[in-house]
Structures are given as structure tokens and as C-alpha cells.
Short mmCIF file of C-alpha atoms in Angstrom, two decimals:
data_model
loop_
_atom_site.label_atom_id
_atom_site.label_comp_id
_atom_site.label_asym_id
_atom_site.label_seq_id
_atom_site.Cartn_x
_atom_site.Cartn_y
_atom_site.Cartn_z
CA MET A 18 14.53 -20.57 4.28
CA GLY A 19 12.88 -22.91 6.54
CA GLY A 20 14.18 -21.08 9.39
CA ALA A 21 12.85 -17.70 7.89
CA PHE A 22 9.61 -19.01 7.40
CA VAL A 23 9.16 -20.41 11.24
CA ALA A 24 10.69 -17.36 12.90
CA ALA A 25 8.47 -15.15 10.78
CA ALA A 26 5.46 -17.18 11.82
CA ILE A 27 6.08 -17.51 15.47
CA LEU A 28 6.52 -13.71 15.81
CA ALA A 29 3.49 -12.99 13.73
CA ARG A 30 1.31 -15.24 15.74
CA LEU A 31 2.76 -13.64 19.17
CA GLY A 32 1.99 -10.13 17.65
CA SER A 33 -1.62 -11.00 16.43
CA ARG A 34 -2.82 -11.50 20.02
CA ILE A 35 -2.19 -8.09 20.79
CA GLY A 36 -3.60 -6.71 17.51
CA LEU A 37 -0.64 -5.86 15.52
CA PRO A 38 -0.37 -6.21 11.77
CA THR A 39 2.46 -8.75 10.27
CA ILE A 40 4.34 -6.67 8.37
CA PRO A 41 6.46 -4.96 10.87
CA LEU A 42 6.54 -8.26 13.00
CA PHE A 43 8.17 -10.17 9.66
CA ILE A 44 10.81 -6.97 9.49
CA LEU A 45 11.40 -7.08 13.21
CA ALA A 46 11.89 -11.25 12.97
CA GLY A 47 14.67 -10.35 9.93
CA ILE A 48 16.31 -7.86 12.12
CA MET A 49 16.42 -10.25 15.10
CA LEU A 50 17.97 -13.08 13.27
CA GLY A 51 20.18 -11.01 10.90
CA PRO A 52 23.70 -10.39 11.32
CA HIS A 53 23.72 -6.99 12.88
CA THR A 54 22.34 -8.17 16.17
CA PRO A 55 23.66 -10.01 18.99
CA GLY A 56 22.48 -13.90 19.60
CA TYR A 57 21.93 -16.30 16.93
CA VAL A 58 22.24 -15.53 13.19
CA LEU A 59 19.67 -17.44 10.96
CA ILE A 60 20.94 -15.55 7.82
CA GLU A 61 24.65 -14.05 7.39
CA ASP A 62 23.95 -12.07 4.10
CA ALA A 63 20.72 -10.62 2.97
CA HIS A 64 21.65 -11.39 -0.69
CA ASP A 65 21.10 -15.01 0.28
CA LEU A 66 17.50 -14.53 0.00
CA GLU A 67 17.31 -12.18 -3.02
CA MET A 68 15.54 -14.29 -5.41
CA LEU A 69 12.86 -15.38 -3.08
CA THR A 70 12.62 -11.59 -2.08
CA ALA A 71 12.37 -10.61 -5.55
CA LEU A 72 9.44 -13.43 -6.14
CA GLY A 73 7.74 -11.96 -2.99
CA LEU A 74 7.86 -8.39 -4.41
CA VAL A 75 6.50 -9.81 -7.91
CA LEU A 76 3.76 -11.53 -6.05
CA LEU A 77 2.81 -8.63 -3.86
CA LEU A 78 2.28 -6.34 -6.97
CA PHE A 79 0.58 -9.11 -9.12
CA TYR A 80 -1.86 -9.60 -6.53
CA LEU A 81 -2.47 -5.90 -6.23
CA GLY A 82 -3.08 -5.79 -9.89
CA LEU A 83 -5.73 -8.60 -9.75
CA GLU A 84 -7.38 -6.67 -7.13
CA PHE A 85 -7.45 -3.70 -9.31
CA ASN A 86 -10.53 -2.69 -11.16
CA VAL A 87 -11.21 -0.01 -13.58
CA ASP A 88 -14.99 -0.50 -13.05
CA ASP A 89 -14.39 0.30 -9.07
CA LEU A 90 -13.18 3.56 -10.18
CA LYS A 91 -15.93 4.59 -12.35
CA ALA A 92 -18.57 3.68 -9.77
CA GLY A 93 -16.84 5.88 -7.32
CA GLY A 94 -17.59 8.75 -9.52
CA LYS A 95 -15.86 12.41 -9.31
CA LYS A 96 -15.92 12.39 -5.53
CA MET A 97 -13.59 9.40 -5.04
CA VAL A 98 -11.27 10.55 -7.81
CA ALA A 99 -11.32 14.07 -6.08
CA ALA A 100 -10.66 12.64 -2.74
CA GLY A 101 -7.79 10.23 -3.82
CA THR A 102 -6.20 13.14 -5.84
CA MET A 103 -6.16 15.38 -2.94
CA TYR A 104 -4.75 12.71 -0.50
CA LEU A 105 -1.83 12.23 -2.91
CA VAL A 106 -1.17 15.85 -3.69
CA LEU A 107 -1.08 16.63 0.27
CA ASN A 108 0.99 13.23 1.13
CA VAL A 109 3.03 13.18 -1.85
CA GLY A 110 3.76 16.80 -1.76
CA ALA A 111 4.53 16.90 2.13
CA GLY A 112 6.82 13.80 1.33
CA LEU A 113 8.58 15.45 -1.57
CA ALA A 114 9.14 18.85 0.75
CA PHE A 115 10.36 16.78 3.77
CA GLY A 116 12.72 14.95 1.30
CA PHE A 117 14.23 18.22 0.07
CA ALA A 118 14.61 19.69 3.47
CA LEU A 119 16.49 16.58 4.60
CA GLY A 120 19.30 17.47 1.94
CA TRP A 121 20.04 13.79 1.20
CA GLY A 122 19.97 14.25 -2.60
CA THR A 123 17.25 14.82 -5.37
CA ALA A 124 16.59 11.12 -6.21
CA GLU A 125 16.38 10.42 -2.31
CA ALA A 126 13.96 13.24 -1.84
CA PHE A 127 11.79 11.78 -4.74
CA VAL A 128 11.71 8.48 -3.24
CA LEU A 129 10.90 9.79 0.08
CA ALA A 130 8.02 11.35 -1.57
CA GLY A 131 6.55 7.90 -2.73
CA VAL A 132 7.28 6.42 0.82
CA LEU A 133 5.45 9.22 3.00
CA GLY A 134 2.91 9.69 0.20
CA ILE A 135 1.42 6.17 -0.39
CA SER A 136 -0.76 4.22 2.27
CA SER A 137 -0.53 0.39 2.82
CA SER A 138 -3.57 -1.32 1.11
CA ALA A 139 -2.79 -4.45 3.03
CA ILE A 140 -2.67 -2.83 6.53
CA VAL A 141 -5.67 -0.59 5.73
CA THR A 142 -7.73 -3.40 4.71
CA LYS A 143 -6.88 -5.55 7.77
CA ILE A 144 -7.68 -2.44 10.26
CA LEU A 145 -11.04 -2.17 8.34
CA VAL A 146 -12.01 -5.88 8.73
CA ASP A 147 -10.42 -6.02 12.29
CA LEU A 148 -12.44 -3.20 13.68
CA GLY A 149 -15.62 -4.34 11.81
CA ARG A 150 -15.80 -1.00 9.90
CA ILE A 151 -15.62 -2.69 6.20
CA GLY A 152 -19.57 -1.84 5.89
CA ASN A 153 -19.33 1.63 7.18
CA PRO A 154 -20.40 4.65 4.91
CA GLU A 155 -16.68 6.00 5.24
CA SER A 156 -14.84 2.76 4.28
CA LYS A 157 -16.03 3.32 0.59
CA PRO A 158 -13.99 6.62 0.27
CA ILE A 159 -11.00 4.96 2.10
CA LEU A 160 -10.88 1.99 -0.36
CA GLY A 161 -11.41 4.50 -3.34
CA ILE A 162 -8.53 6.18 -2.02
CA ILE A 163 -6.24 3.32 -1.98
CA VAL A 164 -7.58 2.25 -5.69
CA VAL A 165 -6.38 5.80 -6.72
CA ASP A 166 -3.12 5.05 -4.94
CA ASP A 167 -2.79 1.79 -6.75
CA ILE A 168 -2.88 3.72 -9.97
CA PHE A 169 -0.57 6.54 -9.04
CA LEU A 170 1.92 3.60 -7.81
CA ALA A 171 2.54 2.31 -11.12
CA MET A 172 2.94 5.66 -12.94
CA TYR A 173 5.28 6.84 -9.86
CA LEU A 174 7.48 3.62 -10.02
CA ALA A 175 7.87 3.90 -14.06
CA ALA A 176 8.63 7.48 -13.58
CA LEU A 177 11.00 6.92 -10.62
CA GLN A 178 13.18 4.35 -12.06
CA PRO A 179 15.11 6.38 -14.57
CA VAL A 180 15.32 8.98 -11.73
CA ILE A 181 17.20 6.66 -9.36
CA SER A 182 18.86 4.51 -11.93
CA GLY A 183 21.59 7.40 -12.21
CA ALA A 184 20.95 8.43 -15.73
CA GLU A 185 24.14 10.58 -16.84
CA ASN A 186 22.02 13.39 -18.60
CA SER A 187 18.64 14.38 -18.95
CA GLY A 188 18.07 12.98 -22.50
CA GLU A 189 19.24 9.69 -21.13
CA MET A 190 16.73 9.93 -18.56
CA LEU A 191 13.93 10.83 -20.88
CA TRP A 192 14.71 8.06 -22.86
CA GLN A 193 14.57 5.42 -20.00
CA MET A 194 11.42 7.11 -18.79
CA ALA A 195 9.72 6.92 -22.24
CA LYS A 196 10.72 3.27 -22.34
CA ALA A 197 9.07 2.52 -19.12
CA PHE A 198 5.88 4.34 -20.07
CA GLY A 199 5.91 2.70 -23.60
CA PHE A 200 6.32 -0.85 -21.87
CA LEU A 201 3.09 0.28 -19.49
CA LEU A 202 1.31 1.45 -22.59
CA VAL A 203 1.98 -1.87 -24.19
CA LEU A 204 0.97 -3.90 -21.35
CA ALA A 205 -2.23 -1.60 -20.84
CA LEU A 206 -3.47 -1.99 -24.56
CA ALA A 207 -2.80 -5.78 -24.04
CA ALA A 208 -5.27 -5.57 -21.01
CA ARG A 209 -7.81 -3.61 -22.87
CA TYR A 210 -7.80 -5.33 -26.24
CA GLY A 211 -6.63 -8.67 -25.77
CA ARG A 212 -8.64 -9.57 -23.06
CA ARG A 213 -10.33 -12.49 -25.25
CA ILE A 214 -6.89 -14.09 -26.17
CA VAL A 215 -5.33 -13.69 -22.68
CA GLY A 216 -8.41 -15.30 -21.16
CA ARG A 217 -8.54 -18.30 -23.66
CA LEU A 218 -5.01 -18.74 -22.98
CA PHE A 219 -5.59 -18.89 -19.34
CA ALA A 220 -9.22 -20.64 -19.48
CA ILE A 221 -7.76 -23.77 -17.74
CA ASN A 222 -9.79 -26.00 -15.51
CA ASP A 223 -6.93 -27.56 -13.59
CA ASP A 224 -5.71 -25.65 -10.81
CA GLU A 225 -2.25 -27.04 -10.96
CA LEU A 226 -1.49 -25.88 -14.62
CA LEU A 227 -3.27 -22.57 -13.75
CA VAL A 228 -1.06 -21.71 -10.92
CA ILE A 229 1.93 -22.77 -13.08
CA SER A 230 0.62 -20.65 -16.00
CA PHE A 231 -0.03 -17.40 -14.19
CA LEU A 232 3.10 -17.86 -11.93
CA GLY A 233 5.24 -18.26 -15.31
CA ALA A 234 3.79 -15.20 -16.95
CA ALA A 235 4.06 -12.71 -13.85
CA VAL A 236 7.85 -13.67 -13.60
CA LEU A 237 8.74 -13.88 -17.04
CA VAL A 238 7.21 -10.48 -17.94
CA SER A 239 9.06 -9.12 -14.94
CA GLY A 240 12.15 -10.35 -15.88
CA ILE A 241 11.46 -9.03 -19.65
CA ALA A 242 10.89 -5.67 -18.09
CA GLU A 243 14.30 -5.47 -16.11
CA ARG A 244 15.89 -5.76 -19.49
CA PHE A 245 14.05 -2.89 -20.72
CA GLY A 246 15.21 -0.76 -17.41
CA VAL A 247 11.74 -1.27 -16.27
CA ALA A 248 10.99 -2.00 -12.64
CA ASP A 249 9.80 -5.40 -12.23
CA ALA A 250 7.17 -4.33 -9.78
CA ILE A 251 5.29 -2.22 -12.79
CA ALA A 252 5.47 -5.25 -14.86
CA ALA A 253 3.99 -7.93 -12.00
CA PHE A 254 1.29 -5.24 -11.38
CA MET A 255 0.14 -4.84 -15.07
CA VAL A 256 0.08 -8.64 -15.57
CA GLY A 257 -2.02 -9.10 -12.57
CA PHE A 258 -4.26 -6.19 -13.78
CA MET A 259 -4.41 -8.14 -17.33
CA LEU A 260 -5.22 -11.41 -15.89
CA GLY A 261 -7.82 -10.20 -13.19
CA ASN A 262 -10.16 -8.84 -16.11
CA THR A 263 -10.27 -12.46 -17.46
CA GLY A 264 -12.77 -15.03 -16.73
CA SER A 265 -10.16 -16.75 -14.58
CA GLY A 266 -9.39 -13.76 -12.64
CA GLU A 267 -11.35 -14.87 -9.46
CA ARG A 268 -9.90 -18.37 -9.44
CA ILE A 269 -6.56 -16.88 -9.92
CA ARG A 270 -7.02 -14.50 -6.97
CA LYS A 271 -7.93 -17.43 -4.60
CA LEU A 272 -5.02 -19.47 -5.85
CA VAL A 273 -2.41 -16.80 -5.82
CA HIS A 274 -3.53 -15.64 -2.20
CA PRO A 275 -1.29 -18.27 -0.25
CA LEU A 276 1.91 -17.87 -2.35
CA ARG A 277 1.60 -13.98 -1.93
CA ASP A 278 1.48 -14.40 2.03
CA ALA A 279 4.12 -16.76 1.91
CA PHE A 280 6.80 -15.03 -0.32
CA ALA A 281 5.75 -11.44 0.77
CA ALA A 282 6.86 -12.54 4.37
CA ILE A 283 10.06 -13.73 2.87
CA PHE A 284 10.29 -10.31 1.42
CA PHE A 285 9.69 -8.31 4.62
CA PHE A 286 12.10 -10.71 6.62
CA GLY A 287 14.82 -10.34 4.08
CA PHE A 288 14.35 -6.50 4.25
CA GLY A 289 14.82 -6.88 8.12
CA VAL A 290 17.98 -8.72 7.62
CA SER A 291 19.62 -5.99 5.60
CA ILE A 292 18.76 -3.47 8.12
CA ASP A 293 21.42 -2.80 10.91
CA PRO A 294 19.68 -1.60 13.98
CA GLY A 295 22.76 0.41 15.09
CA ASP A 296 21.81 2.84 12.15
CA LEU A 297 18.59 3.74 13.53
CA PRO A 298 19.41 6.31 16.27
CA SER A 299 21.17 8.27 13.41
CA VAL A 300 17.81 8.75 11.88
CA ILE A 301 15.58 8.79 14.81
CA TRP A 302 14.82 12.42 14.63
CA PRO A 303 14.10 12.47 10.49
CA VAL A 304 11.89 9.06 11.40
CA LEU A 305 9.80 11.08 14.25
CA ILE A 306 9.42 14.26 12.09
CA ALA A 307 7.99 11.97 9.23
CA VAL A 308 5.66 10.15 11.43
CA LEU A 309 4.16 13.63 12.66
CA VAL A 310 4.13 14.98 9.18
CA THR A 311 2.16 12.04 7.96
CA LEU A 312 -0.32 12.05 10.85
CA THR A 313 -0.89 15.82 10.31
CA VAL A 314 -1.20 15.71 6.67
CA ASN A 315 -3.36 12.70 6.88
CA LEU A 316 -5.74 14.52 9.22
CA ALA A 317 -5.98 17.21 6.81
CA SER A 318 -6.97 14.98 3.82
CA GLY A 319 -9.52 13.48 6.28
CA LEU A 320 -11.14 16.86 6.73
CA PHE A 321 -11.15 17.41 2.99
CA THR A 322 -12.79 13.74 2.25
CA ALA A 323 -15.29 14.26 5.15
CA ARG A 324 -16.33 17.77 3.57
CA LEU A 325 -16.80 16.31 0.21
CA TYR A 326 -18.86 13.51 1.49
CA SER A 327 -20.74 15.40 4.23
CA PHE A 328 -19.22 13.16 7.04
CA GLY A 329 -19.39 13.84 10.68
CA PRO A 330 -16.43 14.01 13.06
CA ARG A 331 -16.47 10.33 13.61
CA ALA A 332 -16.21 9.11 10.27
CA THR A 333 -13.68 12.23 9.47
CA ALA A 334 -11.64 10.39 12.33
CA ASN A 335 -12.00 7.28 10.93
CA VAL A 336 -10.88 8.07 7.40
CA ALA A 337 -7.79 10.25 8.85
CA THR A 338 -6.61 7.55 11.05
CA THR A 339 -7.04 4.63 9.02
CA LEU A 340 -5.08 5.64 6.12
CA VAL A 341 -1.95 6.54 8.41
CA ALA A 342 -0.43 3.30 7.85
CA ARG A 343 2.59 2.70 5.84
CA GLY A 344 4.07 -0.75 4.78
CA GLU A 345 4.92 -2.83 1.41
CA PHE A 346 4.99 0.39 -1.02
CA ALA A 347 7.60 2.05 1.13
CA LEU A 348 9.73 -1.14 1.39
CA ILE A 349 9.43 -1.68 -2.42
CA LEU A 350 10.84 2.03 -2.74
CA ALA A 351 13.49 1.19 -0.27
CA THR A 352 14.69 -2.16 -2.14
CA MET A 353 14.76 -0.05 -5.26
CA ALA A 354 16.93 2.87 -3.62
CA ALA A 355 19.14 0.14 -2.13
CA ALA A 356 19.94 -1.45 -5.49
CA ALA A 357 20.45 1.92 -7.40
CA GLY A 358 22.96 2.98 -4.50
CA LEU A 359 21.36 5.79 -3.16
CA ASP A 360 22.11 7.19 0.26
CA ALA A 361 22.59 4.73 2.86
CA ARG A 362 20.46 6.32 5.28
CA LEU A 363 17.33 5.59 3.36
CA SER A 364 17.05 1.90 4.28
CA PRO A 365 17.18 2.43 8.16
CA PHE A 366 14.91 5.61 7.82
CA ILE A 367 12.39 3.73 5.76
CA ALA A 368 12.68 0.52 8.11
CA GLY A 369 12.00 2.91 11.37
CA TYR A 370 9.22 4.89 9.71
CA VAL A 371 7.24 1.87 8.37
CA LEU A 372 8.01 -0.09 11.78
CA ILE A 373 6.41 2.80 13.82
CA LEU A 374 3.58 3.69 11.47
CA ALA A 375 2.58 -0.07 11.24
CA VAL A 376 2.23 -0.36 15.00
CA VAL A 377 0.84 3.03 15.55
CA SER A 378 -1.97 3.01 12.98
CA PRO A 379 -4.33 0.25 14.09
CA LEU A 380 -3.85 1.58 17.58
CA VAL A 381 -4.64 5.08 16.44
CA ALA A 382 -7.54 3.73 13.88
CA GLY A 383 -9.15 1.76 17.15
CA ARG A 384 -9.29 4.94 19.10
CA SER A 385 -10.43 7.47 16.67
CA HIS A 386 -13.51 8.66 18.63
CA TRP A 387 -10.43 10.76 20.77
CA VAL A 388 -9.68 12.31 17.49
CA ALA A 389 -13.34 12.82 16.89
CA ARG A 390 -13.61 14.81 19.81
CA LEU A 391 -11.22 17.46 18.79
CA LEU A 392 -13.20 17.91 15.39
CA PRO A 393 -16.02 20.20 14.59
CA LYS A 394 -19.55 19.06 15.58
CA GLU A 395 -21.60 16.91 13.29
CA ARG A 396 -22.91 18.12 9.99
CA LYS A 397 -26.54 18.43 9.20
CA LYS A 398 -26.67 15.67 6.60
CA GLU A 399 -25.31 13.09 9.30
CA ASN A 400 -27.78 14.61 12.03
CA GLU A 401 -30.74 14.16 9.48
CA PRO A 402 -31.27 10.32 10.20
CA GLN A 403 -31.20 11.01 13.91
CA ALA A 404 -33.64 13.84 13.68
CA ALA A 405 -35.88 12.05 11.72
CA ILE A 406 -36.06 9.08 14.33
CA ALA A 407 -36.62 11.77 17.16
CA ALA A 408 -39.44 13.30 15.31
CA GLU A 409 -40.97 9.84 14.90
CA GLU A 410 -40.81 9.14 18.44
CA LEU A 411 -42.24 12.21 19.47
CA PRO A 412 -46.03 11.96 20.08
CA ASP A 413 -48.35 13.41 17.61
CA PRO A 414 -49.88 16.80 18.62
CA ALA A 415 -53.23 15.94 17.42
CA LEU A 416 -53.31 12.59 19.34
CA SER A 417 -52.13 14.30 22.24
CA GLU A 418 -54.99 16.85 22.40
CA ARG A 419 -57.49 13.64 22.05
#
């Protein structure tokens, strides 16, 4: 475990110097030090890290739930919902069509729909911060699309679990799906109507006791969810959502941050250990086609968002290129697919797809002005401020006559 932390940290520090995100580097560290590559083998079996990677997954989704706020969705209004919905329709739809076209199976197609359809909130946020665009007008709809993605993710995981778990017939599948959504509903009602009670339970002044309390709640509820046949990731998200809306929500966000980062690194590292690079050549063409599909569909959704918000080509290019990244959600789906015994090609496919896009996305986002040159000219609304400034700079005709 110590070696995994150190190896991931060293590689991530080297990568940060050239502007690469940490997620693909953690995966790469796992591949390099796993049993499937030559040289020193740090971890012989990925299952040795199983409990730690499970904790990393729980903390990732728990933090995502903490960050999610219904008020943000309401504040964004109809435009944000429309932009997020169109993004999902285009990307998830393209992912599902791509999955069926590959012919790996129905359950595999639904996994690929989520892999290709959901952007990485961690990488997207980091790109916005690193490029100094967090305050740009187009960043608001970008973050709004991520919020809609998060809502969809919780629902999608609940619906996907029965599909990939190998239900024997449609009745059993519907029963498992009903249990998953019922569990979600109970947690949502607790978050909505039990806020005062939950708030009192977690109104703890001592940081040590607060950490133990929220960590225990997240892991325990996730474990109970698994007993009900519900993905632990869904439960962790809902517990985070519940606690994020209490008076202690802001403190919990700060306290869980280092825990999330540490164990998420082990989650990505453990995923890398399970990947055999020898399997990547067999899926390289599907990976490259999927990358091309993602770039194309993101451009289409960026154009829709730009039209909705009356953005010009530069802002349009920023929206289209920033949301290209795929990361933690794709790997969560890969973990679920592996546990369910789906097609063995899914793991190397998802690993290659995530590695390429996680590296390409910050590079493409940083050069979005190249994409902007290929788009239609600026719209009137974006030109209005420039026109106003130009008008102010022109001399007053009456003044010229004098």
C-alpha cells in the first residue's frame, strides 16, 4: 500500500510539470507496477487492494454527493437543464449506438453508453481552474452540465445494476430495479425531510469525531446497499447529498477532501494493476473510434449550448473541448462490469479510452482557439459589448463640427 501511494505520487508529480491530470497517471503507475508488465512487480494481484479501492470508490461518490446542490440546479434555470439534457441525449445515445455496433452484448452496450456519455467532473473542474476560465461566462453552463450529469449518474447506476448483475428473467430484473430505486427514494426522502435530525446527529464540534462519524455513515450505508443488491456507489452519493445539506456540510467537505484524494489514488492505481497492456492492441481500433465519436458529439452538444446561451465561437469551442474528459465514472462502470463478469474486453477498452481522453482533453481545451477558427462567426449578442465600446471611442459628430 505504501509503495502504491509513493509510486502514484512520484508519477503524478512528474506529470503535473507538463500539465497532465493525475487520474491517467495513477492508472499508468498501476499498470507499470502490476504483474502484467516487465520489471519490478509491486502488486501481484489487484484483489490485494480490493478493500482499499472499494473505499476509494465510496469516497469519490460521497464527495460528489456533498458537492451536489439542488439549489444550483434551480438557479441555473431551464437553460442549464436543457443544455445538460441535450449533452446526455447526444453522448449517451452515441455511446449506446456504439456499444450495440461493437456487438459485445446488451449489458456491455449499456455500460459503454455510460462510459462514453458521462464527463469527468474532477478533470473538467481542474481544467477550468488551470486555464483560468472558472470565471468565464461559458463556465457556468459547463458546470451546470456536470450537475445534470451527476443526477443522471445516480439514476443510471440504479438502473444499470440489475441489467449487468445477470437477472434470470425480466421479472427478476424489474424487482432488482425496484429495490434499487426504492433504496434511492428512501435516502432522498431522508435527505429532504430528515435534514434537521441528520443535522443534529452530525452537529459535532470535534473534527476527529466528525470524520469518524461521516466516514462510518458513508461506508455502513454503502454496505447495507450492497446487501439489497444496490451499487455501493449510489448509496455513497446519497449519503453525501444528505450530509452536504446540513449545517456541517461545509466542514465535512473540507475534512473529507484529503481522504478522497488519497483513496481515490489507490482506486485508480488498483484499476491499473488489473489491466494487462497486452490486451490493449486487441481493442485499439474500437478505442480510437470511440474517442473520435466523443470529440464529434461534444462539438455538436457545444454548438447546441452556444446557441442556447448566444455564445460566440471562442466560448463554443471552450464548452465543446472542456467536457471531452472521461475519468472516474468510466472506471466505476468498468469496476462494476468486471465484478459482474461481463466481456473481458471492456476493462482494457475503458482503460485505453480514459487514458487517451484524460491526456487529450486538457491539451485540446488549452488550444480551443484552433477549434474556434473553424466555427461560424460571432453572434450579435457577443459583439454588442465590443460595438458599444467602439461607439464610445468614436468622436461625437457635434464635437467634431465645433
